[in-house]
Amino acid sequence: MYGHFSKFVRSDAVRIDSSSPHTPRSLEHVAFRNAASARGAGNAGAVVVVVVNTGFEDEKVQLQCGARLSGVANVGARSLATFRFHGTCEE
């Protein structure tokens, strides 16, 4: 899991708030904002959300970043997924 985080969450990233009133117990999430100078393809200035499914069943998720919504994604049982939003998440 460490390698997954280090690929998308760069060393100069800051942790930002992530919340959901409807998150199933099997899902945990954390969000970071990479600096504009972050290295790696697509990482500069990106908001990165990592979702971990600790359950034994797949879960469907849809993320919101300000006024923008992601598509619906499937997070497999006992796995994790990373989502990136480019630009700010202001409303």
Short mmCIF file of C-alpha atoms in Angstrom, two decimals:
data_model
loop_
_atom_site.label_atom_id
_atom_site.label_comp_id
_atom_site.label_asym_id
_atom_site.label_seq_id
_atom_site.Cartn_x
_atom_site.Cartn_y
_atom_site.Cartn_z
CA MET A 1 0.00 0.00 0.00
CA TYR A 2 2.93 2.38 0.71
CA GLY A 3 4.04 2.20 -2.93
CA HIS A 4 0.54 3.08 -4.08
CA PHE A 5 0.43 6.18 -1.89
CA SER A 6 3.92 7.34 -2.85
CA LYS A 7 3.12 7.21 -6.56
CA PHE A 8 0.23 9.69 -6.31
CA VAL A 9 0.68 11.53 -3.00
CA ARG A 10 3.92 13.45 -3.35
CA SER A 11 6.22 14.37 -0.44
CA ASP A 12 5.10 18.02 -0.44
CA ALA A 13 1.36 17.18 -0.35
CA VAL A 14 -0.89 18.34 2.47
CA ARG A 15 -3.75 16.35 3.92
CA ILE A 16 -7.16 17.91 3.35
CA ASP A 17 -10.63 17.12 4.66
CA SER A 18 -12.57 14.24 3.16
CA SER A 19 -15.96 13.29 4.51
CA SER A 20 -19.10 11.44 3.60
CA PRO A 21 -22.37 11.03 5.46
CA HIS A 22 -23.14 7.84 3.51
CA THR A 23 -19.86 5.89 3.57
CA PRO A 24 -20.32 2.16 4.22
CA ARG A 25 -18.37 0.86 7.23
CA SER A 26 -16.09 -1.12 4.92
CA LEU A 27 -14.80 2.02 3.15
CA GLU A 28 -12.16 4.35 4.52
CA HIS A 29 -10.80 7.39 2.70
CA VAL A 30 -8.17 10.09 2.94
CA ALA A 31 -7.46 13.10 0.70
CA PHE A 32 -4.37 15.17 -0.11
CA ARG A 33 -3.56 18.20 -2.24
CA ASN A 34 -0.30 17.98 -4.14
CA ALA A 35 1.73 21.14 -4.63
CA ALA A 36 1.72 22.77 -8.06
CA SER A 37 5.36 21.72 -8.37
CA ALA A 38 4.69 18.03 -7.60
CA ARG A 39 6.58 15.61 -9.81
CA GLY A 40 5.08 12.68 -11.67
CA ALA A 41 2.64 12.56 -14.55
CA GLY A 42 -0.65 14.22 -13.60
CA ASN A 43 0.35 14.88 -9.98
CA ALA A 44 1.05 18.64 -10.10
CA GLY A 45 -1.70 20.49 -8.23
CA ALA A 46 -3.94 17.41 -8.09
CA VAL A 47 -6.32 16.53 -5.29
CA VAL A 48 -5.74 12.84 -4.55
CA VAL A 49 -8.31 10.69 -2.76
CA VAL A 50 -7.42 7.15 -1.69
CA VAL A 51 -10.34 4.85 -0.89
CA VAL A 52 -9.74 1.55 0.91
CA ASN A 53 -12.35 -1.22 0.94
CA THR A 54 -11.71 -3.45 3.96
CA GLY A 55 -14.87 -5.45 3.36
CA PHE A 56 -15.47 -8.75 1.61
CA GLU A 57 -17.81 -7.31 -1.05
CA ASP A 58 -17.20 -4.80 -3.85
CA GLU A 59 -18.46 -1.27 -3.19
CA LYS A 60 -19.53 1.38 -5.69
CA VAL A 61 -18.32 4.92 -4.99
CA GLN A 62 -18.86 8.36 -6.48
CA LEU A 63 -16.69 11.22 -5.28
CA GLN A 64 -17.43 14.92 -5.17
CA CYS A 65 -14.76 17.60 -5.40
CA GLY A 66 -16.49 20.95 -4.95
CA ALA A 67 -19.19 21.07 -7.62
CA ARG A 68 -17.60 18.27 -9.69
CA LEU A 69 -18.63 14.62 -9.46
CA SER A 70 -16.58 11.63 -10.48
CA GLY A 71 -18.10 8.78 -12.40
CA VAL A 72 -19.28 5.80 -10.39
CA ALA A 73 -16.36 3.48 -9.72
CA ASN A 74 -16.15 0.00 -8.30
CA VAL A 75 -13.70 -0.56 -5.43
CA GLY A 76 -13.09 -4.27 -5.20
CA ALA A 77 -13.33 -6.24 -1.98
CA ARG A 78 -10.17 -5.98 0.16
CA SER A 79 -8.56 -3.46 -2.20
CA LEU A 80 -7.89 0.23 -2.67
CA ALA A 81 -8.38 2.79 -5.41
CA THR A 82 -6.89 6.22 -6.06
CA PHE A 83 -8.78 9.11 -7.63
CA ARG A 84 -7.29 12.40 -8.83
CA PHE A 85 -9.05 15.69 -9.44
CA HIS A 86 -7.14 18.44 -11.23
CA GLY A 87 -7.67 22.03 -10.16
CA THR A 88 -9.37 23.22 -7.01
CA CYS A 89 -12.34 21.69 -5.26
CA GLU A 90 -13.94 25.00 -4.39
CA GLU A 91 -17.67 25.35 -4.92
#
